[in-house]
Coordinates of C-alpha atoms in Angstrom, one line a residue:
X1 CA -1.3 52.0 -33.1
X2 CA 0.5 54.9 -31.4
X3 CA 4.3 54.8 -30.9
X4 CA 3.9 54.6 -27.1
X5 CA 1.6 51.5 -27.3
X6 CA 4.0 49.8 -29.7
X7 CA 6.9 50.3 -27.3
X8 CA 4.9 48.8 -24.4
X9 CA 4.0 45.8 -26.6
X10 CA 7.6 45.2 -27.5
X11 CA 8.5 45.3 -23.7
X12 CA 5.9 42.7 -22.9
X13 CA 6.5 40.2 -25.8
X14 CA 9.8 38.7 -24.4
X15 CA 8.1 37.9 -21.1
X16 CA 5.2 36.3 -22.8
X17 CA 7.5 34.3 -24.9
X18 CA 9.3 33.0 -21.8
X19 CA 6.0 32.0 -20.2
X20 CA 5.0 30.2 -23.4
X21 CA 8.4 28.4 -23.5
X22 CA 8.1 27.4 -19.8
X23 CA 4.6 26.0 -20.4
X24 CA 5.8 24.1 -23.4
X25 CA 8.7 22.5 -21.4
X26 CA 6.4 21.6 -18.5
X27 CA 3.8 19.9 -20.6
X28 CA 6.5 18.1 -22.7
X29 CA 8.5 16.8 -19.7
X30 CA 5.9 16.4 -17.0
X31 CA 5.3 12.7 -17.8
X32 CA 8.9 12.1 -17.0
X33 CA 9.2 14.5 -14.1
X34 CA 6.2 13.5 -12.1
X35 CA 7.3 9.8 -11.4
X36 CA 10.7 11.1 -10.4
X37 CA 9.2 13.5 -7.9
X38 CA 7.0 10.8 -6.5
X39 CA 10.1 8.6 -5.9
X40 CA 11.9 11.5 -4.1
X41 CA 8.9 12.0 -1.9
X42 CA 8.8 8.3 -1.0
X43 CA 12.4 8.4 0.3
X44 CA 12.1 8.9 4.0
X45 CA 14.8 9.2 6.6
X46 CA 13.9 7.1 9.8
X47 CA 12.6 9.4 12.5
X48 CA 13.5 8.9 16.1
X49 CA 11.2 10.5 18.7
X50 CA 13.3 11.9 21.5
X51 CA 11.2 10.8 24.5
X52 CA 10.7 7.3 23.0
X53 CA 14.5 6.9 22.5
X54 CA 15.3 8.0 26.0
X55 CA 12.7 5.7 27.5
X56 CA 14.2 2.8 25.6
X57 CA 17.7 3.6 26.9
X58 CA 16.4 3.7 30.4
X59 CA 14.6 0.4 29.9
X60 CA 17.8 -1.1 28.5
X61 CA 19.9 0.0 31.5
X62 CA 17.3 -1.4 33.9
X63 CA 16.7 -4.7 32.0
X64 CA 19.6 -5.8 29.9
X65 CA 22.8 -7.5 30.7
X66 CA 24.5 -4.3 29.6
X67 CA 23.3 -2.7 32.8
X68 CA 25.2 0.5 33.7
X69 CA 22.6 3.2 33.7
X70 CA 23.7 6.3 31.7
X71 CA 23.4 9.8 33.3
X72 CA 20.9 12.3 31.9
X73 CA 23.6 14.0 29.9
X74 CA 25.0 10.7 28.6
X75 CA 21.5 9.6 27.6
X76 CA 20.8 12.9 25.7
X77 CA 24.2 12.6 24.0
X78 CA 23.5 9.1 22.8
X79 CA 20.0 10.0 21.5
X80 CA 21.2 13.1 19.8
X81 CA 23.9 11.1 18.0
X82 CA 21.4 8.5 17.0
X83 CA 19.2 11.2 15.4
X84 CA 22.1 12.7 13.5
X85 CA 23.3 9.2 12.4
X86 CA 19.9 8.0 11.3
X87 CA 20.7 7.9 7.6
X88 CA 24.0 6.0 8.2
X89 CA 22.3 3.4 10.4
X90 CA 19.4 2.8 8.1
X91 CA 19.8 -0.6 6.4
X92 CA 22.6 -1.7 8.7
X93 CA 22.7 -5.4 9.8
X94 CA 23.5 -6.4 13.4
X95 CA 24.0 -10.0 14.5
X96 CA 23.4 -9.9 18.3
X97 CA 24.3 -13.2 20.0
X98 CA 22.9 -13.7 23.5
X99 CA 21.2 -16.6 25.2
X100 CA 18.7 -14.1 26.7
X101 CA 17.8 -11.8 23.9
X102 CA 14.8 -10.4 25.8
X103 CA 17.2 -8.5 28.1
X104 CA 18.4 -6.6 25.0
X105 CA 15.0 -5.9 23.6
X106 CA 14.8 -2.2 24.4
X107 CA 18.1 -1.6 22.4
X108 CA 17.0 -3.9 19.7
X109 CA 13.7 -1.9 19.3
X110 CA 15.8 1.3 19.3
X111 CA 18.0 0.1 16.4
X112 CA 15.1 -1.4 14.5
X113 CA 13.2 1.9 14.9
X114 CA 16.1 3.5 12.9
X115 CA 15.7 1.0 10.1
X116 CA 18.4 -1.5 11.1
X117 CA 18.1 -5.3 10.9
X118 CA 18.9 -7.0 14.1
X119 CA 18.9 -10.8 14.2
X120 CA 19.2 -12.5 17.7
X121 CA 20.6 -16.0 17.7
X122 CA 21.0 -17.6 21.2
X123 CA 24.2 -19.5 20.6
X124 CA 27.4 -19.7 18.6
X125 CA 25.8 -22.5 16.5
X126 CA 22.8 -20.4 15.7
X127 CA 25.0 -17.4 14.9
X128 CA 27.0 -19.4 12.4
X129 CA 23.8 -20.5 10.7
X130 CA 22.7 -16.9 10.4
X131 CA 26.1 -15.9 8.9
X132 CA 25.7 -18.7 6.3
X133 CA 22.3 -17.3 5.3
X134 CA 23.1 -13.6 5.0
X135 CA 25.7 -10.9 5.5
X136 CA 26.1 -8.6 8.5
X137 CA 27.9 -5.4 9.3
X138 CA 28.8 -6.1 12.9
X139 CA 28.4 -8.6 15.7
X140 CA 27.3 -7.9 19.3
X141 CA 27.8 -10.7 21.8
X142 CA 27.6 -11.4 25.4
X143 CA 30.5 -13.3 27.1
X144 CA 28.7 -15.9 29.1
X145 CA 26.0 -18.2 27.6
X146 CA 24.6 -21.1 29.7
X147 CA 23.6 -22.8 26.4
X148 CA 27.3 -23.5 25.6
X149 CA 30.3 -25.1 27.2
X150 CA 32.4 -23.5 28.6
X151 CA 29.7 -21.1 29.5
X152 CA 32.0 -18.4 30.9
X153 CA 33.8 -17.8 27.6
X154 CA 31.1 -18.4 25.0
X155 CA 31.9 -15.0 23.5
X156 CA 35.5 -16.1 22.8
X157 CA 34.2 -19.4 21.4
X158 CA 32.2 -17.3 18.9
X159 CA 35.2 -15.2 17.9
X160 CA 37.4 -18.2 17.3
X161 CA 34.7 -19.9 15.3
X162 CA 34.4 -16.9 13.0
X163 CA 38.2 -16.7 12.6
X164 CA 38.4 -20.4 11.6
X165 CA 35.8 -19.7 8.9
X166 CA 37.6 -16.6 7.6
X167 CA 34.7 -14.3 8.7
X168 CA 36.1 -10.9 9.6
X169 CA 33.5 -8.7 11.2
X170 CA 33.9 -6.1 14.0
X171 CA 32.8 -7.7 17.3
X172 CA 31.6 -5.8 20.3
X173 CA 31.3 -7.6 23.6
X174 CA 28.3 -6.3 25.5
X175 CA 28.4 -7.8 29.0
X176 CA 28.1 -6.6 32.5
X177 CA 30.5 -9.1 33.9
X178 CA 33.3 -8.7 31.3
X179 CA 36.7 -8.2 33.0
X180 CA 39.3 -6.8 30.7
X181 CA 42.0 -7.3 33.3
X182 CA 41.8 -11.0 32.6
X183 CA 42.9 -10.3 29.0
X184 CA 41.2 -9.1 25.9
X185 CA 41.0 -11.3 22.8
X186 CA 42.5 -9.6 19.8
X187 CA 39.4 -10.3 17.8
X188 CA 37.3 -8.0 20.1
X189 CA 36.8 -4.5 18.6
X190 CA 35.4 -3.1 21.8
X191 CA 33.7 -4.1 25.1
X192 CA 31.3 -2.3 27.3
X193 CA 28.8 -2.7 30.1
X194 CA 27.0 0.6 29.4
X195 CA 24.0 1.0 27.1
X196 CA 25.0 4.5 25.9
X197 CA 28.6 3.3 25.0
X198 CA 27.1 0.4 23.1
X199 CA 25.0 2.9 21.0
X200 CA 28.1 4.9 20.3
X201 CA 30.1 1.8 19.2
X202 CA 27.4 0.8 16.8
X203 CA 27.3 4.3 15.3
X204 CA 31.1 4.4 15.1
X205 CA 31.3 1.1 13.3
X206 CA 28.5 1.9 10.9
X207 CA 30.2 5.2 10.0
X208 CA 33.4 3.4 9.3
X209 CA 31.6 0.9 7.2
X210 CA 29.6 3.4 5.2
X211 CA 32.6 5.7 4.6
X212 CA 34.9 2.8 3.7
X213 CA 37.3 3.2 6.6
X214 CA 39.4 0.1 7.4
X215 CA 39.2 -1.5 10.8

């Protein structure tokens, strides 16, 4: 073998050794790596289709008790924030108390599309039963419910019932007829009559919950 050939072989040997070493590691560890890669591939972030989300917001404004229609820019801002907050919202639990849950169905569908759990009791009594059965991150409630007495302040009845039981959850009043000039109960985190504002409040609360920020 000539000196030149010997030099070329010496240059190639290290690379061949690295290839052999990599192959050895792969075949040795693949039984452990493949299941882990499979699990990573199975983790999916909820996806929100832009047009679908905007359609639901429009339906919510037209149909629900929270009825102030958002402008085009407000609608886009809410949808954009939902898309960016998808991972934070996933797995969140909402207790939405309303004697007419069908009015809120577009927003309920929107939150569920993002992997949230939304339970819809129709009265304070049903809401308390839900709270005994499972935990929630936040409560949405209307103010008036004809299923209760006094009907006009059913939302306050719910808040006071939670306080008596030592249940401390952020409560957002979502009602078209809510008048803050008549006084705001200290147990209310926020109130709104606009669907885009309600979306922002839910995201705000879930961010504070996920990041451990005190209310």
